[in-house]
Tab-separated table of C-alpha atoms and ligand atoms in Angstrom:
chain	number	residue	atom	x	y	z
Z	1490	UNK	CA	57.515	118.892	53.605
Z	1491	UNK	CA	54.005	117.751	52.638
Z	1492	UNK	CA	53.995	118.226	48.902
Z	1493	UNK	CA	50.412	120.209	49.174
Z	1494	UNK	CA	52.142	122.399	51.126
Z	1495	UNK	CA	54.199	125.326	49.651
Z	1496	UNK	CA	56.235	127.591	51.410
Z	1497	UNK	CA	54.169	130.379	51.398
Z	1498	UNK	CA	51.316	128.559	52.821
Z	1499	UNK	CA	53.368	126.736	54.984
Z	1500	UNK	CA	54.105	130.128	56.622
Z	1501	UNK	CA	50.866	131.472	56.656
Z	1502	UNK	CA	50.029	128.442	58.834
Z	1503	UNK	CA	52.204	129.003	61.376
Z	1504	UNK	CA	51.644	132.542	61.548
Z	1505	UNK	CA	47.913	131.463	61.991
Z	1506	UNK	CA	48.195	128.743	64.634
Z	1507	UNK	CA	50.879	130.931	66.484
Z	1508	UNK	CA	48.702	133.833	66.777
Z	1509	UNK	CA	44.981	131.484	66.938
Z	1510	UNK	CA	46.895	130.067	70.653
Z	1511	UNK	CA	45.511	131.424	73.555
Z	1512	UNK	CA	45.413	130.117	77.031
Z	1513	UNK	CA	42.197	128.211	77.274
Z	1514	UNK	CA	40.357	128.516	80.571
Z	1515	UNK	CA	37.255	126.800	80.443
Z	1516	UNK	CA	36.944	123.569	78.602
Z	1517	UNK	CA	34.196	121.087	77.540
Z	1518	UNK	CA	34.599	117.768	79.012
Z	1519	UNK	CA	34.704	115.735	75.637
Z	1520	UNK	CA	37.599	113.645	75.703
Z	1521	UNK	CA	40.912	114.079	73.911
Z	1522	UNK	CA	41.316	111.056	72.171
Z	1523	UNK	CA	44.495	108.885	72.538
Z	1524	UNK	CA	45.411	109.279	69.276
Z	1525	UNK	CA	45.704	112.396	68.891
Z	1526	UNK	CA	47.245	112.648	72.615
Z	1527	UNK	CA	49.839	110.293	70.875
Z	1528	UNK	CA	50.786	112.541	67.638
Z	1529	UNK	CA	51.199	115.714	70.090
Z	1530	UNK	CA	53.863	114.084	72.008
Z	1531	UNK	CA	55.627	112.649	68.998
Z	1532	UNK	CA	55.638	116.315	67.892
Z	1533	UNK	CA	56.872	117.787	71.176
Z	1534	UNK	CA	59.408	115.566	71.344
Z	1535	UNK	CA	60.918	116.848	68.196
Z	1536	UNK	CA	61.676	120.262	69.844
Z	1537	UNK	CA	64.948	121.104	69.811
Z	1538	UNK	CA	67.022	119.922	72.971
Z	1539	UNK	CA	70.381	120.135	74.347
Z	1540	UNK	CA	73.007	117.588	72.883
Z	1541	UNK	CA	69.742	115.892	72.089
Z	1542	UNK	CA	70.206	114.452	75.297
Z	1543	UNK	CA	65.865	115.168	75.540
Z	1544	UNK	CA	66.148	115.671	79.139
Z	1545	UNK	CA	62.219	116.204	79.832
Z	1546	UNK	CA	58.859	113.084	80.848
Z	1547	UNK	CA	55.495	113.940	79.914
Z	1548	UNK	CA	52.768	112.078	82.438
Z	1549	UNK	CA	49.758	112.155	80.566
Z	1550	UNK	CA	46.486	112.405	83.241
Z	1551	UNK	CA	43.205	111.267	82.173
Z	1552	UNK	CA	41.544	109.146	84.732
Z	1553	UNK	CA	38.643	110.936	86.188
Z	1554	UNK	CA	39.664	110.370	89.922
Z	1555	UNK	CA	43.290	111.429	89.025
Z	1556	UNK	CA	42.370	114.889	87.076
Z	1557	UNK	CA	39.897	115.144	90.135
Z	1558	UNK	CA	43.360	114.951	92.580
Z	1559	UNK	CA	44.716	117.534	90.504
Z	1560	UNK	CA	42.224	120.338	90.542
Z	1561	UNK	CA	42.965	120.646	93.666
Z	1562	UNK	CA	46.811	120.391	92.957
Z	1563	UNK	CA	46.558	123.260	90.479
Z	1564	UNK	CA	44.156	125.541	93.493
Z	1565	UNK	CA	41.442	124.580	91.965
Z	1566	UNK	CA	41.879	126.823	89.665
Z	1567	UNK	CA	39.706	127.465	86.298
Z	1568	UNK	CA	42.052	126.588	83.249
Z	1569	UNK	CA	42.411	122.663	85.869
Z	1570	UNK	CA	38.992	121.690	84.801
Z	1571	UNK	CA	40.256	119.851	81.789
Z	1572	UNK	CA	39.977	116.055	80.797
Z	1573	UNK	CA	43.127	116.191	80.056
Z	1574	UNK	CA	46.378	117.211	81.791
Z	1575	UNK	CA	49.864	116.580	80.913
Z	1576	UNK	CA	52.582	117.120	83.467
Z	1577	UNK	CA	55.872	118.330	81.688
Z	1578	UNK	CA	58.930	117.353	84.339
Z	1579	UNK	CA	62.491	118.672	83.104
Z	1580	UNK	CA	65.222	116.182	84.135
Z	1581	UNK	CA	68.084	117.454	85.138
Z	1582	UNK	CA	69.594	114.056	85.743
Z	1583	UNK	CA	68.523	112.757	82.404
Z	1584	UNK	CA	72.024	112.862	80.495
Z	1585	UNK	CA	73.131	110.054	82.796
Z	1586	UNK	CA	70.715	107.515	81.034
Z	1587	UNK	CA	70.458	109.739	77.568
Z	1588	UNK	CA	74.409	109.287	76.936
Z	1589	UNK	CA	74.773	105.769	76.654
Z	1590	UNK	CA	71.713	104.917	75.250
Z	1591	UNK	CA	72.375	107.404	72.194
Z	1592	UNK	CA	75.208	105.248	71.542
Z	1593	UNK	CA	73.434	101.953	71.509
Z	1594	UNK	CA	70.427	103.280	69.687
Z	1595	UNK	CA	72.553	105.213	66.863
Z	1596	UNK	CA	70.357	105.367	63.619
Z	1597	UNK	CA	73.145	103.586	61.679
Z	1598	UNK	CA	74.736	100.842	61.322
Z	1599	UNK	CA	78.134	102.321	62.702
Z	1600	UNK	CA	78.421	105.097	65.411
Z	1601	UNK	CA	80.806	107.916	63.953
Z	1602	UNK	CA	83.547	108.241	66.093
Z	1603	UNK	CA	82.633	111.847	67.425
Z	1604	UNK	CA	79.707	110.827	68.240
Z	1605	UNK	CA	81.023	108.011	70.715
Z	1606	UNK	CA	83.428	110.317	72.084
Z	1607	UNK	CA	81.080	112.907	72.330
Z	1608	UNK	CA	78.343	110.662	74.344
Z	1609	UNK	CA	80.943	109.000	75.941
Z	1610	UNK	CA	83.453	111.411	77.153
Z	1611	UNK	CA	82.700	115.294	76.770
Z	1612	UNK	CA	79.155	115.350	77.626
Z	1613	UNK	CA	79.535	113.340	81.380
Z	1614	UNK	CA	81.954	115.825	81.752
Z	1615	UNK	CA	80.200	118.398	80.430
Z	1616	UNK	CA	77.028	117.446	83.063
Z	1617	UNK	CA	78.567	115.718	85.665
Z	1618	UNK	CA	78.634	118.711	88.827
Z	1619	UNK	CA	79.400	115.692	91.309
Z	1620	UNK	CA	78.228	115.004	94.575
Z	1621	UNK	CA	78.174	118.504	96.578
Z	1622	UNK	CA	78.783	119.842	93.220
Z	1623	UNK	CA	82.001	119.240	93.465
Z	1624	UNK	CA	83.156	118.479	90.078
Z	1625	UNK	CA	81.014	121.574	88.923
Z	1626	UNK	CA	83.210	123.974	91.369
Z	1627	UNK	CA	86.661	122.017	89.825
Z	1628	UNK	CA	85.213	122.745	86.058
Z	1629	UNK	CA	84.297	126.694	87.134
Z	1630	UNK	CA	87.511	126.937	88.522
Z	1631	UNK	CA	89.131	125.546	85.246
Z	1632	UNK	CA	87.566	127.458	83.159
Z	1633	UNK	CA	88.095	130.528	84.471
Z	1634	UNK	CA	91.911	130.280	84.315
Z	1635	UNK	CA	91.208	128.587	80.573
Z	1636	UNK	CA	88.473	131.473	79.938
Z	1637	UNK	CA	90.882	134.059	80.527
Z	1638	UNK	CA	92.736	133.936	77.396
Z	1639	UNK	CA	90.051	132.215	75.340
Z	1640	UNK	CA	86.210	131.653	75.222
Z	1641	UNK	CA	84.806	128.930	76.885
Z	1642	UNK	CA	81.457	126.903	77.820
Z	1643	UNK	CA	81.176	128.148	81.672
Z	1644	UNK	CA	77.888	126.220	82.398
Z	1645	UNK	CA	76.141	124.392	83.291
Z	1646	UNK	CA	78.413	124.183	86.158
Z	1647	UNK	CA	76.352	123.688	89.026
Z	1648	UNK	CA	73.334	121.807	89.898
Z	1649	UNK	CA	71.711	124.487	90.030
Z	1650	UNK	CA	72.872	125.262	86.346
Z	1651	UNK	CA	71.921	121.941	85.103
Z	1652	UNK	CA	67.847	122.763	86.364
Z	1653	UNK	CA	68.348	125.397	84.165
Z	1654	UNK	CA	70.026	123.516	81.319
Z	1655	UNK	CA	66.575	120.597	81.410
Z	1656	UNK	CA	64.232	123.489	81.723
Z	1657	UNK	CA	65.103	124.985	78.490
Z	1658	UNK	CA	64.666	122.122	76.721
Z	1659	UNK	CA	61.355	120.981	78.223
Z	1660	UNK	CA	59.947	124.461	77.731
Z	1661	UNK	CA	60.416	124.312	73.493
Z	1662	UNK	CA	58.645	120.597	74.109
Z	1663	UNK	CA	56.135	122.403	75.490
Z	1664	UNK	CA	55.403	125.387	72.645
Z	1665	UNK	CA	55.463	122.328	70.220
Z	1666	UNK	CA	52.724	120.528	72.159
Z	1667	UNK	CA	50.528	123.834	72.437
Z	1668	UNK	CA	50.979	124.068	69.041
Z	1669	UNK	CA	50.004	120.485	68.201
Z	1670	UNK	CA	46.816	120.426	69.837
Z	1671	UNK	CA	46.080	123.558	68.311
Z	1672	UNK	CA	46.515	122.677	64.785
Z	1673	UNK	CA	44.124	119.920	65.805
Z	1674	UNK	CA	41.585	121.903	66.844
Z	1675	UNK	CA	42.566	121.410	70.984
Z	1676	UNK	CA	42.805	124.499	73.317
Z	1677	UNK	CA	45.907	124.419	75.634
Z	1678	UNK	CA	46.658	126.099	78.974
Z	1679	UNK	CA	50.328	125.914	80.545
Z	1680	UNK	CA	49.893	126.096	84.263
Z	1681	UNK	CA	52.400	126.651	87.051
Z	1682	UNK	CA	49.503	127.697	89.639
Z	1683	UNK	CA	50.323	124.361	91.405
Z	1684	UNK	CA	51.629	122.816	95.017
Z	1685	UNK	CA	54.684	121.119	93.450
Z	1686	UNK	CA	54.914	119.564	96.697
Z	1687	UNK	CA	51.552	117.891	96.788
Z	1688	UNK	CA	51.770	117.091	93.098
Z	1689	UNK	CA	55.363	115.220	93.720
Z	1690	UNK	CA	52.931	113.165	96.295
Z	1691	UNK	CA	50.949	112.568	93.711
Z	1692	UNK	CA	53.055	111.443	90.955
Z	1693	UNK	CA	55.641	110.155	92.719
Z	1694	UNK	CA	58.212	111.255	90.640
Z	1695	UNK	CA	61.871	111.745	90.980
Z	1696	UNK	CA	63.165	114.820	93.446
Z	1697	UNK	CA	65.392	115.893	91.055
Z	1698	UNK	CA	62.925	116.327	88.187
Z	1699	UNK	CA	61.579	119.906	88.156
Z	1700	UNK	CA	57.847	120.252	86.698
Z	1701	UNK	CA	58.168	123.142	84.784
Z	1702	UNK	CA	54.248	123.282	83.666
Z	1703	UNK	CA	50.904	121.559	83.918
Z	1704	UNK	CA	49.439	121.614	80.370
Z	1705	UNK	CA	45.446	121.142	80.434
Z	1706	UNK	CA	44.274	120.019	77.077
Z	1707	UNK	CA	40.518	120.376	75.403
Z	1708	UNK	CA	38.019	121.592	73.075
Z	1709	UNK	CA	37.407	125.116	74.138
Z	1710	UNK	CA	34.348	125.787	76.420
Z	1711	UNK	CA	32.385	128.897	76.199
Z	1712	UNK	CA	34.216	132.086	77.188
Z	1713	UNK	CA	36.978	130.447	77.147
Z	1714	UNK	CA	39.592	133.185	76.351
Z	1715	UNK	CA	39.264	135.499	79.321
Z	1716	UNK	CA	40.751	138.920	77.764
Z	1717	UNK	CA	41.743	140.643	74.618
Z	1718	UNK	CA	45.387	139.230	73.604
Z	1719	UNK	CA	47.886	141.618	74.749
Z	1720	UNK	CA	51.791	141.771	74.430
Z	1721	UNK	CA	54.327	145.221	74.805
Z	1722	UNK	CA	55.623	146.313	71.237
Z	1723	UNK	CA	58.720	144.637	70.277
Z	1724	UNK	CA	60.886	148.003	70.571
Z	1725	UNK	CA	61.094	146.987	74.260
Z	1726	UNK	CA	62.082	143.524	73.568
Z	1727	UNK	CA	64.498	143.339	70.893
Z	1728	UNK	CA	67.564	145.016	70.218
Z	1729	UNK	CA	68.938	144.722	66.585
Z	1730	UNK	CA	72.721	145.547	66.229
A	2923	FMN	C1	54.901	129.070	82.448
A	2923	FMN	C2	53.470	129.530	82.363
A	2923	FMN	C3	52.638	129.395	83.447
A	2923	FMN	C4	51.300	129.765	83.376
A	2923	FMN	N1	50.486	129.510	84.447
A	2923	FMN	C5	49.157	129.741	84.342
A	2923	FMN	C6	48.266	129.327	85.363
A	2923	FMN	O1	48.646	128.745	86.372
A	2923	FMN	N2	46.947	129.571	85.207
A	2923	FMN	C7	46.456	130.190	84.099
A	2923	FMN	O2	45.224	130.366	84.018
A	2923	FMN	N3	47.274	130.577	83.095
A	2923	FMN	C8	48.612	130.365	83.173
A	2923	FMN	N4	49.459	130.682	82.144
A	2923	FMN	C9	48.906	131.303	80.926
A	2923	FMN	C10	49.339	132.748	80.810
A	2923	FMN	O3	48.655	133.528	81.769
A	2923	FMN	C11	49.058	133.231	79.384
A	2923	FMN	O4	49.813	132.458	78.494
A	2923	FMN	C12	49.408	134.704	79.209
A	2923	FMN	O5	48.555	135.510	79.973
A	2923	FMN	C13	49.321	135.154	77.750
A	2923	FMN	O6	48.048	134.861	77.207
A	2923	FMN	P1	47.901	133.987	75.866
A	2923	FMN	O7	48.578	132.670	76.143
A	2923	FMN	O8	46.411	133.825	75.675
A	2923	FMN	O9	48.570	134.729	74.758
A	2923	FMN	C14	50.794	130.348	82.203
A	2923	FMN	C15	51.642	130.490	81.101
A	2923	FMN	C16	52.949	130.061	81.173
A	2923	FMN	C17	53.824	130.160	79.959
């Protein structure tokens, strides 16, 4: 921790910049400068992930002509107008490339043992559904004869599963990037009003790769919060045993 920063006013922060977020609609068009477009993504990357396999790709969009292309992606809608938009994909597929290079890029001199045979062996099988997702319906099967006398990790166990298991992970990225820009002063606004066809088009990226959100980035415009901030009390949300 910073050494000016105590505990207590390292909470008080937070609390701040958790509740001073708000989705940010209209934006100035001053640039977001690369720098601090930099130290954001350093800082979503340090969201937690599964296996710490960081299974997400942020496209960073600043070229006029390009943020122009995705207005109309995003419906032309309001909170688009940015100049800046980052496109958050979720990769399913990304343990493939994530396992072995964890190994070779260990931040020591020696890789632990469990941690080769974790990279090495249990997580492929872990991810791996097959093709079909055939090795995913072996593994369900397993585990439900295994299950029965004994807990057991059920998913992912599907393809479908393993869209779910990247788009976890890419969604805390994306609170820590919100959160980044705003302790810097940058408004935010996650979008999923978008053609994900047309923006696949655009990008050109990877079938498998699910864009979970389309993050436009700036210094607040006028108006730029359209409504009072509103959420149900937590009674209906949480249940304490
Ligand atoms: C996954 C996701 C998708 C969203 N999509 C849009 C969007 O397409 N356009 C928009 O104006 N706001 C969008 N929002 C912003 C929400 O409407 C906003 O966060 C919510 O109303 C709560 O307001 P607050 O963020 O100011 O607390 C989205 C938020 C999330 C988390």
């Amino acid at each position: 921790m910073n050494n000016h920063l105590t505990p207590a006013l390292a909470a008080d922060y937070l609390d701040w910049l958790i509740k001073e977020r708000r989705a940010i609609r209209r934006f100035l068009t001053d640039p977001v400068p690369d720098d601090i477009i930099q130290q954001c993504l350093e800082l979503a990357v340090l969201a937690p992930n599964s296996c710490n396999l960081q299974p997400w790709e942020f496209i960073v969009v600043k070229s006029p002509e390009m943020l122009e292309k995705l207005h109309s992606v995003c419906l032309n809608q309001r909170a688009a107008k940015a100049p800046l938009i980052i496109v958050l994909l979720a990769k399913p597929g990304a343990w493939k490339k994530a396992c072995p290079a964890i190994i070779q890029q260990w931040p020591e001199p020696v890789v632990p043992d469990v941690i080769r045979t974790f990279y090495a062996r249990t997580a492929p099988f872990q991810y791996d559904q097959g093709t079909w997702g055939v090795k995913g319906a072996l593994k369900r099967l397993l585990t439900c004869v295994v299950g029965w006398r004994r807990p057991v990790m059920r998913s992912p166990s599907s393809h479908a599963e393993m869209n779910v298991w990247a788009v976890k992970s890419c969604a805390l990225a994306a609170e820590n990037l919100m959160l980044a820009f705003q302790s810097r002063q940058y408004g935010t606004c996650p979008m999923e009003g978008f053609d994900e066809r047309r923006l696949r088009r655009l990008l050109k990226y990877d079938s498998t790769d699910i864009p979970i959100m389309l993050l436009a980035v700036g210094k607040p415009g006028e108006k730029a919060v359209y409504g009072p901030r509103f959420r149900f009390d937590s009674e209906e949300c949480v249940r304490w045993l």
